[in-house]
Every structure is written in structure tokens, then in C-alpha cells.
Short mmCIF file of C-alpha atoms in Angstrom, two decimals:
data_model
loop_
_atom_site.label_atom_id
_atom_site.label_comp_id
_atom_site.label_asym_id
_atom_site.label_seq_id
_atom_site.Cartn_x
_atom_site.Cartn_y
_atom_site.Cartn_z
CA MET A 7 0.00 0.00 0.00
CA ASN A 8 1.50 3.32 -1.05
CA GLN A 9 1.65 6.47 1.08
CA SER A 10 -1.15 8.14 -0.87
CA SER A 11 -3.54 5.28 -0.07
CA VAL A 12 -2.60 5.36 3.61
CA PHE A 13 -3.27 9.13 3.71
CA TYR A 14 -6.77 8.78 2.26
CA ILE A 15 -7.63 5.85 4.54
CA LYS A 16 -6.60 7.86 7.61
CA LYS A 17 -8.54 10.87 6.34
CA PHE A 18 -11.65 8.73 5.84
CA GLN A 19 -11.32 7.22 9.33
CA HIS A 20 -11.00 10.71 10.84
CA TYR A 21 -14.10 11.88 8.95
CA ARG A 22 -16.03 8.75 10.01
CA ASN A 23 -15.08 9.15 13.67
CA ASN A 24 -16.10 12.83 13.63
CA SER A 25 -19.41 11.93 12.00
CA ILE A 26 -20.14 9.27 14.63
CA SER A 27 -19.26 11.73 17.41
CA THR A 28 -21.55 14.38 15.90
CA PHE A 29 -24.39 11.86 15.58
CA LEU A 30 -24.03 10.81 19.23
CA ASP A 31 -24.03 14.46 20.34
CA MET A 32 -27.22 15.09 18.37
CA ALA A 33 -28.86 12.01 19.90
CA THR A 34 -28.35 13.25 23.47
CA ARG A 35 -28.78 17.02 23.00
CA MET A 36 -32.45 17.70 23.64
CA VAL A 37 -34.54 20.62 24.79
CA HIS A 38 -37.78 19.75 26.59
CA LEU A 39 -40.37 22.48 27.12
CA ARG A 40 -43.59 22.58 29.11
CA VAL A 41 -46.06 25.48 29.22
CA GLY A 42 -47.20 25.73 32.83
CA GLN A 43 -49.65 28.54 32.10
CA ILE A 44 -50.03 31.63 29.96
CA VAL A 45 -51.58 34.68 31.56
CA PHE A 46 -53.64 36.17 28.73
CA PRO A 47 -55.09 39.61 29.61
CA GLY A 48 -58.36 40.43 27.89
CA GLY A 49 -58.89 36.83 26.82
CA LYS A 50 -62.43 35.91 25.82
CA GLU A 51 -64.22 32.59 25.79
CA VAL A 52 -63.70 30.92 22.40
CA PRO A 53 -64.89 27.60 20.92
CA HIS A 54 -62.88 24.46 21.66
CA ASP A 55 -59.62 24.12 19.66
CA THR A 56 -59.86 27.74 18.48
CA ARG A 57 -56.87 28.98 20.49
CA LYS A 58 -53.57 27.11 20.02
CA VAL A 59 -49.90 27.33 20.90
CA TYR A 60 -47.21 26.56 18.34
CA ILE A 61 -43.66 25.87 19.55
CA GLN A 62 -40.65 25.61 17.27
CA VAL A 63 -36.87 25.36 17.58
CA LEU A 64 -34.84 27.43 15.12
CA PRO A 65 -32.80 27.12 12.96
CA ALA A 66 -33.66 23.39 12.87
CA GLY A 67 -37.25 24.27 11.97
CA ASP A 68 -38.95 21.47 13.94
CA GLY A 69 -42.25 22.50 15.50
CA ALA A 70 -45.62 21.29 16.75
CA THR A 71 -49.01 22.70 17.76
CA ALA A 72 -51.25 21.98 20.76
CA PRO A 73 -54.69 23.32 21.76
CA LEU A 74 -55.06 25.73 24.67
CA SER A 75 -57.93 25.76 27.13
CA GLY A 76 -59.09 28.66 29.28
CA LYS A 77 -59.95 32.30 28.81
CA ASP A 78 -57.51 34.67 30.55
CA LEU A 79 -55.37 31.83 31.96
CA LEU A 80 -54.40 29.46 29.16
CA LEU A 81 -53.37 25.86 29.85
CA THR A 82 -52.18 22.81 27.92
CA SER A 83 -51.16 19.30 29.01
CA THR A 84 -48.78 18.87 26.07
CA PHE A 85 -45.01 19.12 26.33
CA TRP A 86 -42.46 19.44 23.53
CA SER A 87 -39.08 17.78 22.92
CA PHE A 88 -36.64 18.80 20.20
CA ARG A 89 -33.12 17.85 19.19
CA PHE A 90 -30.63 20.66 18.65
CA TYR A 91 -27.00 20.96 17.55
CA ASP A 92 -25.45 24.29 18.53
CA PRO A 93 -26.98 26.09 21.53
CA GLN A 94 -25.22 29.32 20.54
CA ASP A 95 -27.53 29.90 17.58
CA THR A 96 -30.65 27.98 18.67
CA TYR A 97 -33.91 29.70 19.66
CA ILE A 98 -37.21 28.54 21.08
CA VAL A 99 -40.13 30.28 19.36
CA ILE A 100 -43.61 30.24 20.92
CA VAL A 101 -46.64 31.54 19.01
CA ILE A 102 -50.27 31.83 20.19
CA THR A 103 -52.91 31.76 17.46
CA GLU A 104 -56.69 32.07 17.35
CA THR A 105 -58.67 30.60 14.48
CA LEU A 106 -60.83 33.14 12.67
CA GLN A 107 -64.38 32.42 11.51
CA ASN A 108 -63.08 31.63 8.02
CA GLY A 109 -60.76 28.97 9.47
CA THR A 110 -57.54 30.98 9.10
CA PRO A 111 -55.17 30.97 12.11
CA ASN A 112 -54.44 34.50 13.33
CA GLU A 113 -51.30 35.18 15.37
CA VAL A 114 -52.02 37.12 18.56
CA CYS A 115 -48.67 36.99 20.41
CA ARG A 116 -45.24 35.38 20.30
CA LEU A 117 -42.00 34.88 22.18
CA SER A 118 -38.42 34.02 21.18
CA LEU A 119 -35.90 32.67 23.71
CA PRO A 120 -32.19 31.90 23.09
CA LEU A 121 -31.09 28.53 24.45
CA THR A 122 -28.07 30.25 25.98
CA TRP A 123 -30.39 31.79 28.60
CA PHE A 124 -30.95 28.40 30.24
CA THR A 125 -28.78 26.22 32.47
CA VAL A 126 -27.86 22.90 30.83
CA ASN A 127 -28.84 19.65 32.59
CA ALA A 128 -31.31 21.49 34.82
CA VAL A 129 -34.97 22.47 34.72
CA VAL A 130 -35.32 26.24 34.51
CA ARG A 131 -38.73 27.53 35.61
CA SER A 132 -39.42 31.16 34.80
CA ALA A 133 -41.91 33.61 33.28
CA PHE A 134 -41.48 35.61 30.08
CA PRO A 135 -43.49 38.49 28.56
CA MET A 136 -44.77 37.87 25.04
CA ILE A 137 -44.86 40.28 22.11
CA THR A 138 -48.53 41.03 21.47
CA ARG A 139 -50.54 42.81 18.81
CA THR A 140 -52.87 44.24 21.47
CA PRO A 141 -50.57 45.71 24.17
CA ASP A 142 -53.37 48.01 25.34
CA LEU A 143 -55.11 44.93 26.82
CA GLY A 144 -52.01 43.95 28.79
CA ILE A 145 -48.90 41.88 28.14
CA PRO A 146 -49.34 38.08 28.00
CA MET A 147 -46.93 36.23 30.30
CA ALA A 148 -45.74 32.69 29.54
CA TYR A 149 -44.72 30.53 32.52
CA LEU A 150 -42.39 27.82 31.25
CA ASP A 151 -40.34 24.83 32.35
CA VAL A 152 -37.28 24.46 30.08
CA HIS A 153 -35.02 21.41 30.40
CA ILE A 154 -31.90 21.32 28.21
CA THR A 155 -29.96 18.06 28.42
CA ASP A 156 -26.79 16.82 26.76
CA THR A 157 -26.90 13.45 28.54
CA GLY A 158 -30.17 12.06 27.18
CA ALA A 159 -31.94 12.42 30.54
CA LEU A 160 -35.71 11.93 30.79
CA PRO A 161 -37.74 15.13 30.32
CA PHE A 162 -37.90 17.27 33.48
CA SER A 163 -35.97 14.70 35.55
CA ALA A 164 -33.13 17.14 36.34
CA PRO A 165 -32.94 19.41 39.41
CA LEU A 166 -34.02 23.04 39.25
CA GLY A 167 -31.48 25.47 37.82
CA PRO A 168 -31.27 29.24 37.37
CA LEU A 169 -32.01 31.42 34.40
CA LEU A 170 -28.62 32.65 33.15
CA VAL A 171 -29.78 36.20 32.43
CA THR A 172 -31.22 38.83 34.76
CA PRO A 173 -34.83 39.51 33.68
CA ALA A 174 -35.54 43.08 32.63
CA TRP A 175 -39.26 42.49 33.20
CA LYS A 176 -41.46 42.13 36.27
CA ILE A 177 -43.56 39.08 37.05
CA PRO A 178 -47.14 39.91 38.12
CA GLU A 179 -47.52 38.97 41.79
CA GLY A 180 -50.94 37.43 41.31
CA HIS A 181 -49.53 34.54 39.28
CA SER A 182 -46.03 34.18 40.70
CA GLY A 183 -47.06 31.18 42.81
CA TYR A 184 -46.39 28.95 39.79
CA LEU A 185 -42.69 29.77 40.16
CA ASN A 186 -42.53 28.33 43.69
CA PRO A 187 -39.42 26.09 43.65
CA GLN A 188 -41.18 23.69 46.05
CA GLN A 189 -43.90 22.93 43.51
CA PRO A 190 -43.18 19.35 42.36
CA PHE A 191 -43.12 18.16 38.80
CA PRO A 192 -42.46 14.46 38.08
CA PRO A 193 -40.25 13.08 35.29
CA VAL A 194 -42.09 12.36 32.06
CA PRO A 195 -41.38 8.76 30.97
CA GLN A 196 -42.52 9.02 27.36
CA MET A 197 -43.14 11.54 24.62
CA HIS A 198 -46.58 12.85 23.81
CA PRO A 199 -47.63 12.55 20.16
CA GLN A 200 -46.91 15.73 18.26
CA ASN A 201 -48.46 17.24 15.16
CA PRO A 202 -45.92 16.93 12.31
CA ASN A 203 -47.66 19.58 10.23
CA PRO A 204 -48.38 22.64 12.39
CA GLU A 205 -49.91 25.73 10.86
CA ASN A 206 -47.44 28.04 9.13
CA SER A 207 -44.53 25.77 10.10
CA ASN A 208 -42.20 27.54 7.68
CA GLU A 209 -43.29 31.07 8.50
CA GLN A 210 -41.95 31.63 12.01
CA PRO A 211 -39.21 34.32 11.97
CA ILE A 212 -36.97 34.91 14.96
CA ILE A 213 -37.83 37.91 17.11
CA GLN A 214 -34.94 39.08 19.24
#
């Protein structure tokens, strides 16, 4: 075997090893997200399945939709799990929509969160103001559990961890009880089914 052949074999082995390492990293790097509640000022009673939440991870583009119940305090039992590669350029995007009478989903508020705000291998529980088209009614506030893992841990099985940025917003006192660190939340042993074709899945720009 000549030197040229040896060089290309070593180069191929290096490429293969790097590819395997990258694949294993992708398999264990997950972000799990649960919407504890969304305080929705001025919310009105709407028909079942009219109001929904869409959650997406960018730039990967994966996303899924779940129905919301409630009027001025929105709830869902769904949680979301996404793979990601580079936390430095990954965002969580959350969009609330209401279906119009003609069946078209209408965006009412949204939120974009960099993954770098959250402690890795911990569950971060915090509240975030959403960008709304009707600020005169009040600012919607999303109360979230975010669990980023690079070890393949079960969703929400990690201990509580801090938000890595100092919030520039205030949390309304009337709903801050959700953020009580003593409030338990059990590990989730399996994934909930997710909608592979959410509305406007390719039309969710990042808002920073």
C-alpha cells in the first residue's frame, strides 16, 4: 500500500469518527419544554380548539401545535421535545394563534428565547413576557419549564437550575405562585404525540 492510499484511509477514518461523534451528540442534546400557564389579559371565551400554541426550535425548523384551554389563563397538558445541535444559535419560538371564523389561524402573540439563557442539565422555571398585537389589553406572560440536556436524561428529571440572564421584566404577583421552587413536577417517561404539520410551520421568523 503506497503512502497516498494510507493518507486517504486515515482521512476517511477521521471523517467517520467525527461523523459518529456528531451523531451521538445530536442524539443526546435535547430541549424539553412545558407550558405551565399563559396569563392572557383580555382573553375571551372561544370555541374548543380555536386557540392554540405553536412551539418551534430554530434554525432546525422542527415544530408542533397543541390546543389551549381557558380564557384569561391558558393551559395545555402537552409538552415538547426537540433535538438541537449548537446552543449558541438555537432559539425557542412560541406563538399563540386564534382561528378566525373563516378557518384561518391569526397570530395574537409570540416569544423568542435563546437557548443560551438556560442552564444545561437542569430544569429552569421562569416567566417571560410575550410580544402582542394588542398591548393596550395587557402583556401576556408565559410561565415555562425548560429542560436542556446533553446526557439524554428523561424530560424534566433534572434538578431546578437558574435562568442565566437577569430579567428586565417584572412578574405579576398574582400569578407568581407557579414559580414556587417547592412545587413538584415528576419526570415524564414518554413523549406525547406531536403534530408533524403545524400551521405556518415555515413562516416563524426569529424575534430578538
